[in-house]
Amino acid sequence: MSHPPAGLTWHGYLVQLLHIASSIEHALMVQYLFAAYSLDDGVENSEFRKKVVLWRNLILSISKEEMGHLLTVQNVLCLLGGPVELVRENFPWDSEFYPFEFRLERLTVGCLACYLYAEMSDRVLDLPRELKPLAQRAEKAAQQHLKKRLEGIRKPLPDLQRPGVHQISVLYQRIIEILADRHKIPDSVLDYGSVRFQASTDEWGRGYSTAITKEGAYAPTKVADDGNALANFRKRREEIEETATHANTIIKTAATRQQAIDALMSIVEQGDASDSRSGGSHFERLGLIMNQLLDLRARRWNQWEPPTHFVADDPHTALSDEQSDESTITYAHSAAWANLFNLRYRMLLMYLTHSFQIARDGRRAYLRGAIMHRVFAEMYNLKAIAGILVRMPLKDPSNALRAGPPFQMPYTLALPMEAIDRWRLHRDLVRGALELNRDLQNAKQSSSSVAQLRLLSLMQDLDGKSAEWIEQVMVGLTRGGFSSP
Amino acid sequence: MTIKALRLLPPLAFARFGSAPTPQTNYDIEVDHTSLGFRKIRSGRTLIVAKEGKLTIRDPALQRAEPNEIFRDGPHIRQVAPFFELFAIMEEDQDKLVPVTLDLLKKCNLGFSNVQWKVHVENRKVFRRTGDRKDKVIAATPWFGDHAQQWLTGTCDNCLGSINFGYVQFVEPDLTDQVSSHARLRFTPAPGKIYGPIRGKPDAPQDDEPHVIPIYQGTTWPGFDQAKPGNRKVSRGKKESEGDETWPRETLPPSLYANTNKSPAAPWLNHDRAISRGYLDDACDGFIYVKIDALKGPDGKPLQTKARICVGPPAFVPDSRFVRTLSDDLDQVVNGPNADDLDVAEARERALDIVRRSSETVRFMNVAVMNGNSIDGRPAEEFDTMPAEEAFTTERPVRPVMAPASADTAAILGLHQHIFAAVSCGAAPWFLRLLRRPDEIGDLTDQGRRKMPALMSGADSFYLALTYRQIATIEKAAEGDMFDQVTPLLACSATFGPADGEPNFEPAVEPGGKPGMFEPVAERSADGESFEPPVNTTDPPGMFEPMIELPGDRETFEPSIEPTDRPGMFEPPTEQSKHSTLRGAFAPQPDGPAELPRGRQSGHVATRDGDRELLPWA
């Protein structure tokens, strides 16, 4: 590009592209989480069950890595002085950089094909030999799935065979090109001091760095192409199965331009299959699932039951009756749980956004640590509630269709200006959760299970403690007169 | 009736120090499943033994319920004084343990006067280091059958005076009830005093600690140092102590005895120096023996059995359980390292208990310090922590295990409680990979150090790991979510009885379905048959559709991988497959798509089976 879009400087355009990248990573993470949660490991056959658990773990490992991408992109934004942005497009998805609309779907062959297509490199010709047929078939299968998805909907069907339609890697390439150009992005706009606020593997991951190797446990070496492709493939597949549930979460801080570029490059390499040395790319892991899923389906064809809960696509709560559609959660008790899920999702995002506002080496560094723990805590809450929602009716208990976790974006992720107001916001959200919790516990529904009530009771305890703690933080801020955090 | 063998239960008991005039009353710790609160202490029925040996039973309702009154008497800690109860294996029914009561003895033409006890305990802490038998502190009683207190007076050749190890007492039974009539012995431990060298001796370190009772007159223990283990016992041409020619090899770190360093006294903070102050305490362990003289075993000797007693310090967090305890190790010894004997439901209960114990453990950790943080400007090396320990072991700088700002007890405790909440409502444990395996304790990479249990030392001075069996239990519990296994509230008779604290579930199975409220129901046609995929004979096979041949009876599938087929990315292990014809499902088809096998059709199916859709090849 010789000039940025009209009305934007190069810096502004770069920030915009990073926001889009962030949106995509967030959307992918949520999409994968939904697919993982949709898997039903309640099958009786133990071999089948082990496979389903493996698939779920593989997909969850990918979603964790997407979260790493999300955080890394925020770090680059920090370096550029751009605002941290965790918003994602709600469905429908309109960005030119994602091949098709974002959608929450239970895991099927079709949606798996779409994921495969989305994760593969734009440079099909550069793929390793053994991956090319899969890539080609993934493209065709994804096209068919999209066609079915759009039946009855007046929207154009994306042509996945059109050159350049696969844009995720193109997006990152464009970002990197602009960032690497000192004329477009001069050194003066880079904020070295932002590293104190950036997310790090140290805090979010399991180690101080991502350079983790333990005889290939996390970074399998490339299998030598000795001509025995089948044996090599099987060995590679075993490696992936053995190790790929270990998420290689990339969260890189960016103190310099080169570090930012390297961080973005590592995101690209982790996703696509352009480098099969990258420790089991997303493409390879999804491909493994596809292979095993179809193998099992073939062997059990006569008694095949898809290993998923029968959850609706894109489930959501509605603000009013007029907005109901076939995916609206209308069964009252399910809607109540879905509201709680959405609120806790908002809480997670707010804590995460806030964590970028507190320096890790400042006087209030302990608050940063506490906030990060609350992000993890909300992840666990979401996991538990999702496990409930995939079993609850969407509309009516007599209908087989289940609700599923809605992952609806809150109306805003904006943080207040003053520190004490940020904590007040957290407190408000916790109080809201307590209220929804009380409503659920008091609901006169025979569908309340012991597990649900237990979870509600425990969450109530924990939220009560959180509210008390936040009050103390606010008192401390009032006395100390701090403007941050 | 004939008594064939005797047994003492428990076979191993732990007494705990205390200087109060009366020991602890009995209590249980109960889990409240409805809240995250820590376990509740509830008084239990208690046996009270008078000085002369008479027994009374106190009802829990009449006992003090305040924990501080259960465990303390003013400034004094109440000791734990366990009972050992005598049981018999009868000739007539050898599968049962029968309490030896007055009634049973009478039926065997015996009485309580035939029951004799003997106790032998020792403190070998000093002997362990010096190898000098004169350093063994031994207390033993002769056989006795009366009900007076039998004091355990420990003596050793290198001690001037004796060490009180507590006393034992044969409780006087009576015919009031079954419990009162049972033959039992009570072990009451010592108060927990410290003994040291006699002052003023030329070789003894200068020590005027007021609470230390001077008693040790030997020359080897005061001044014993870390250089001795494994070396010859010669100093200035003279053998320093009795026993072997060399000092015993060190199998316990020197930090476990009081040394002469100024505070902080840890050896690794003092150039690895640990010169003993010459202290010992009144802990002991040993054996409780019981016999019935009038009964003879096959060898002609009196029927006899024994149990073990150990004495330890008080439990200062009695309402919590540690994440790994001796009972977990014993469980592994008895049942092996796997969890094959557990079904998934029981594995989940145990896994949940481990998670609960994890948060209980965090409760009494100062995480910031144990993480290796610098505290108020004080360097991390000053504190006795695992990061400091490994730094000195590996000779590298101290490095916190986790990001310092995230090491906060309240925050970590909350996190564990969230995990507990999720698992307790049905989520399968997802943190298996974060658990440190026993063979990974030496992994001091950042990844390894951060595994769970975190920040604690195992018996080998490396990071603590759960037992293999505990890990296997969690693995089993992680086999799948159990949301469906928890029954609806109104359809079960869940009770939380005070007696056992555990709910008593009556699962309600819905007619025709599995337990659980929201089991998805497979779609069925009107005649009850499962839907078959509606297939279209004209569509070619899909991209990912394996070339399945469907024989008429749909029973057998013959593998037919052509040796010339070029394997594709997802070539299945066809030589192992006997149930499918997977002809290089993803191998390129340069000649175009193969025809569908006869009988195989493709097309879309009902939405429930969305993934049965067959996708086009082109």
XYZ file of C-alpha atoms in Angstrom, chain B residues 158-520:
363
model
C 24.868 -40.395 78.036
C 22.116 -38.692 80.002
C 22.281 -37.639 83.594
C 18.728 -38.155 84.711
C 15.737 -39.365 82.790
C 13.377 -38.055 80.163
C 9.665 -38.383 80.728
C 7.990 -39.918 77.676
C 4.514 -39.849 79.181
C 2.626 -42.853 80.465
C 0.367 -45.696 79.469
C -2.631 -47.019 81.293
C -4.688 -50.188 80.986
C -8.188 -48.751 81.211
C -10.355 -50.469 83.789
C -13.296 -52.009 81.977
C -16.736 -52.495 83.410
C -19.956 -54.069 82.364
C -21.880 -50.836 81.805
C -21.966 -51.294 78.074
C -20.080 -52.812 75.195
C -17.759 -49.829 74.862
C -16.870 -49.696 78.531
C -16.231 -53.380 78.673
C -13.707 -53.400 75.843
C -10.062 -54.026 76.710
C -7.995 -51.000 75.814
C -4.806 -49.163 76.643
C -4.295 -45.444 76.533
C -1.014 -43.786 75.607
C -0.571 -40.286 76.976
C 2.456 -38.507 75.546
C 4.945 -36.191 77.102
C 4.385 -32.433 77.315
C 6.970 -31.603 74.688
C 10.058 -30.381 76.469
C 13.525 -29.674 75.210
C 16.584 -31.234 76.811
C 20.142 -30.217 76.260
C 23.726 -30.606 77.447
C 24.763 -30.115 81.012
C 26.140 -26.630 81.268
C 29.613 -25.801 82.228
C 31.233 -28.759 80.556
C 34.325 -27.779 78.631
C 33.249 -29.151 75.245
C 29.642 -28.014 75.411
C 28.558 -24.973 73.414
C 27.617 -21.995 75.512
C 23.882 -22.193 75.869
C 21.775 -20.577 78.541
C 18.345 -20.991 76.997
C 16.036 -21.075 80.036
C 13.538 -23.570 78.680
C 16.157 -26.229 77.917
C 16.571 -28.831 80.633
C 20.256 -29.783 81.037
C 20.611 -33.538 80.970
C 23.034 -34.665 78.316
C 26.491 -35.435 79.577
C 27.998 -37.096 76.547
C 30.593 -35.409 74.401
C 29.582 -36.397 70.918
C 26.279 -34.690 70.435
C 26.942 -31.083 71.474
C 29.227 -29.748 68.790
C 28.310 -32.471 66.304
C 28.558 -30.854 62.907
C 27.716 -31.295 59.312
C 31.219 -32.408 58.384
C 31.000 -35.636 60.290
C 28.484 -37.833 58.419
C 30.250 -40.529 56.470
C 33.675 -39.690 57.890
C 35.834 -41.522 60.350
C 35.186 -40.990 63.981
C 38.706 -39.985 64.816
C 39.689 -36.679 66.304
C 43.174 -35.993 67.632
C 43.980 -39.654 67.196
C 41.110 -40.730 69.344
C 37.832 -42.368 68.405
C 35.158 -39.946 69.360
C 32.344 -42.230 70.286
C 31.240 -45.789 70.641
C 29.919 -47.754 67.755
C 31.117 -47.939 64.173
C 34.351 -46.503 62.914
C 32.600 -43.865 60.844
C 29.789 -41.498 61.599
C 26.471 -42.609 60.097
C 25.856 -41.310 56.623
C 23.587 -38.334 56.543
C 20.114 -39.131 55.414
C 18.462 -36.217 57.122
C 19.461 -32.641 56.401
C 21.382 -30.843 59.133
C 18.705 -28.232 59.399
C 16.622 -30.659 61.402
C 18.611 -30.270 64.582
C 19.088 -27.137 66.619
C 22.383 -25.559 65.675
C 24.514 -22.777 67.048
C 24.064 -20.309 64.167
C 22.561 -16.975 64.979
C 19.142 -16.361 63.547
C 18.425 -17.025 60.707
C 20.066 -20.259 61.612
C 19.517 -22.244 58.440
C 22.795 -23.926 57.470
C 22.626 -22.778 53.852
C 22.542 -19.213 55.097
C 25.625 -19.822 57.182
C 28.089 -21.330 54.752
C 26.470 -24.732 55.238
C 27.533 -24.820 58.833
C 25.399 -26.666 61.390
C 27.013 -27.260 64.758
C 24.624 -29.031 67.072
C 23.563 -27.404 70.311
C 23.216 -30.873 71.773
C 19.411 -30.770 72.098
C 16.952 -33.596 72.173
C 13.296 -33.764 73.022
C 10.784 -36.067 74.679
C 9.318 -37.515 71.508
C 9.403 -41.257 71.217
C 8.079 -44.100 69.165
C 7.891 -47.809 69.665
C 5.609 -50.723 70.321
C 2.621 -51.603 72.412
C 2.408 -55.310 73.187
C -0.488 -57.278 74.592
C -0.836 -60.935 75.429
C -3.221 -63.348 77.009
C -1.073 -65.768 78.957
C -3.616 -68.507 79.187
C -3.913 -68.779 75.443
C -1.223 -70.362 73.375
C -0.513 -70.014 69.720
C 0.554 -72.843 67.384
C 4.150 -72.303 68.512
C 3.242 -72.876 72.097
C 3.912 -69.306 73.088
C 1.259 -67.037 74.611
C -1.005 -65.352 72.107
C 0.395 -61.892 71.596
C 0.146 -58.979 69.243
C 1.567 -55.501 68.928
C 0.867 -52.057 67.558
C 3.009 -49.045 66.863
C 2.981 -45.672 68.527
C 4.586 -42.453 67.322
C 4.645 -39.089 68.999
C 4.614 -35.836 67.125
C 3.975 -32.145 67.601
C 0.490 -30.695 67.948
C -1.677 -30.152 64.900
C -2.094 -26.402 64.682
C -4.642 -26.418 61.873
C -6.875 -29.264 63.003
C -9.808 -28.307 60.797
C -7.871 -28.625 57.590
C -6.274 -31.463 55.791
C -3.068 -31.207 53.875
C -3.046 -31.894 50.152
C -0.929 -35.016 50.635
C -0.907 -36.861 53.922
C 0.440 -40.090 55.277
C -2.925 -41.692 54.658
C -2.519 -40.994 50.934
C 0.793 -42.792 50.999
C -0.644 -45.695 52.939
C -3.552 -45.842 50.521
C -1.014 -46.242 47.741
C 0.894 -48.886 49.641
C -2.249 -50.918 50.157
C -4.014 -50.327 46.856
C -1.184 -49.657 44.465
C -0.268 -46.656 42.336
C -3.220 -46.925 39.968
C -6.856 -46.112 40.459
C -8.243 -49.137 38.665
C -10.183 -50.176 41.730
C -12.174 -46.950 41.716
C -15.153 -46.220 39.570
C -15.454 -42.786 38.001
C -17.925 -41.522 40.581
C -15.696 -42.423 43.490
C -12.668 -41.077 41.657
C -14.470 -37.774 41.292
C -15.305 -37.623 44.970
C -11.689 -38.238 45.829
C -10.484 -35.742 43.242
C -12.835 -33.176 44.703
C -11.452 -33.912 48.142
C -7.929 -33.332 46.858
C -8.996 -29.989 45.399
C -10.618 -29.051 48.696
C -7.478 -29.997 50.547
C -5.469 -27.890 48.102
C -7.355 -24.788 49.072
C -7.104 -25.755 52.742
C -3.356 -26.018 52.306
C -3.108 -22.620 50.627
C -4.964 -21.230 53.607
C -1.966 -21.556 55.857
C 0.710 -20.593 53.372
C 2.281 -17.184 53.158
C 2.394 -17.408 49.403
C 4.364 -14.223 48.814
C 7.193 -15.387 51.031
C 7.115 -18.984 49.847
C 7.152 -17.815 46.264
C 10.586 -16.347 46.801
C 9.494 -12.727 46.734
C 11.649 -10.123 48.306
C 9.658 -8.883 51.290
C 9.965 -5.315 52.511
C 13.413 -5.085 51.065
C 14.606 -8.314 52.635
C 16.174 -10.629 50.117
C 14.438 -13.882 49.372
C 17.478 -15.853 50.500
C 16.729 -14.918 54.070
C 13.642 -17.064 54.184
C 13.438 -20.810 54.356
C 11.616 -21.449 51.129
C 11.789 -23.809 48.200
C 13.134 -21.170 45.793
C 15.896 -20.424 48.288
C 16.544 -24.126 48.804
C 16.881 -24.851 45.127
C 18.999 -21.766 44.594
C 21.531 -23.012 47.115
C 21.352 -26.529 45.766
C 21.870 -25.516 42.159
C 24.115 -22.533 42.939
C 22.061 -20.105 40.953
C 20.296 -16.915 41.968
C 16.983 -17.083 43.741
C 14.133 -16.630 41.359
C 10.492 -16.453 42.348
C 8.451 -19.359 41.138
C 5.510 -17.293 39.933
C 5.301 -13.672 38.945
C 5.811 -11.881 42.258
C 2.773 -9.676 41.915
C 0.522 -12.684 41.509
C 1.778 -14.435 44.633
C -0.875 -13.427 47.099
C -2.455 -15.872 49.531
C -5.951 -14.442 49.356
C -5.937 -14.362 45.575
C -4.515 -17.853 45.208
C -6.941 -19.178 47.796
C -9.818 -17.633 45.874
C -8.563 -19.226 42.686
C -8.461 -22.649 44.282
C -11.946 -22.134 45.589
C -13.169 -21.296 42.119
C -11.635 -24.489 40.846
C -13.355 -26.346 43.635
C -16.665 -24.741 42.737
C -16.362 -25.757 39.105
C -15.326 -29.327 39.841
C -17.893 -29.802 42.566
C -20.733 -28.962 40.216
C -19.679 -31.511 37.636
C -16.836 -30.170 35.507
C -14.151 -32.735 34.871
C -10.798 -31.799 36.394
C -8.957 -29.998 33.634
C -5.702 -29.317 35.424
C -4.086 -32.712 35.073
C -1.185 -31.360 33.082
C -0.421 -28.933 35.847
C 0.222 -31.670 38.362
C 3.792 -32.571 39.093
C 4.444 -36.262 38.810
C 6.672 -37.964 41.379
C 9.353 -38.516 38.763
C 9.350 -34.812 37.915
C 10.343 -33.455 41.282
C 13.793 -32.653 39.994
C 12.453 -30.582 37.127
C 13.619 -27.143 38.148
C 12.713 -25.446 34.901
C 10.244 -22.638 35.233
C 7.592 -24.896 33.821
C 8.395 -27.613 36.329
C 8.543 -25.342 39.319
C 5.115 -23.959 38.649
C 3.411 -27.280 38.690
C 1.136 -28.261 41.493
C 1.415 -28.657 44.441
C 3.374 -25.437 44.352
C 5.985 -23.995 46.643
C 6.173 -26.931 49.042
C 8.895 -29.402 49.766
C 8.560 -33.134 49.578
C 10.353 -35.529 51.885
C 13.342 -35.480 49.553
C 13.830 -31.702 49.663
C 12.591 -31.318 46.112
C 9.204 -29.967 45.175
C 6.262 -31.858 46.552
C 4.293 -34.146 44.266
C 1.075 -35.994 44.851
C 1.266 -39.763 44.993
C 0.897 -41.764 41.809
C -2.423 -42.983 43.097
C -3.704 -39.494 43.741
C -2.744 -38.482 40.223
C -4.304 -41.608 38.760
C -7.479 -40.817 40.677
C -7.643 -37.363 39.170
C -6.935 -38.834 35.736
C -9.843 -41.159 36.155
C -12.047 -38.338 37.352
C -11.060 -36.315 34.290
C -12.536 -38.905 31.984
C -15.554 -36.788 31.483
C -17.917 -34.241 32.863
C -20.339 -35.545 35.398
C -22.981 -32.891 35.100
C -25.520 -35.522 34.110
C -24.688 -37.702 37.040
C -25.923 -35.222 39.581
C -29.553 -35.894 40.181
C -32.376 -33.363 40.225
C -32.965 -31.835 43.615
C -36.623 -32.610 43.933
C -36.281 -36.124 42.648
C -33.750 -37.271 45.169
C -33.657 -37.558 48.885
C -30.467 -35.661 49.459
C -29.899 -35.275 53.134
C -27.094 -33.707 55.008
C -27.248 -35.650 58.184
C -25.218 -34.452 61.106
C -23.992 -37.942 61.722
C -21.907 -38.380 58.646
C -22.071 -35.062 56.880
C -22.418 -36.774 53.554
C -25.490 -36.447 51.376
C -27.492 -39.567 50.825
C -28.527 -39.513 47.211
C -31.262 -41.565 45.712
C -30.759 -41.179 42.004
C -33.979 -40.675 40.127
C -33.900 -42.378 36.798
C -36.332 -40.960 34.350
C -38.407 -43.555 32.591
C -36.675 -44.700 29.483
C -33.757 -42.368 30.036
C -30.521 -42.022 31.852
C -30.321 -40.241 35.173
C -30.194 -36.540 34.764
C -32.627 -33.909 33.832
C -31.548 -32.831 30.439
C -30.286 -35.819 28.583
C -30.714 -35.167 24.918
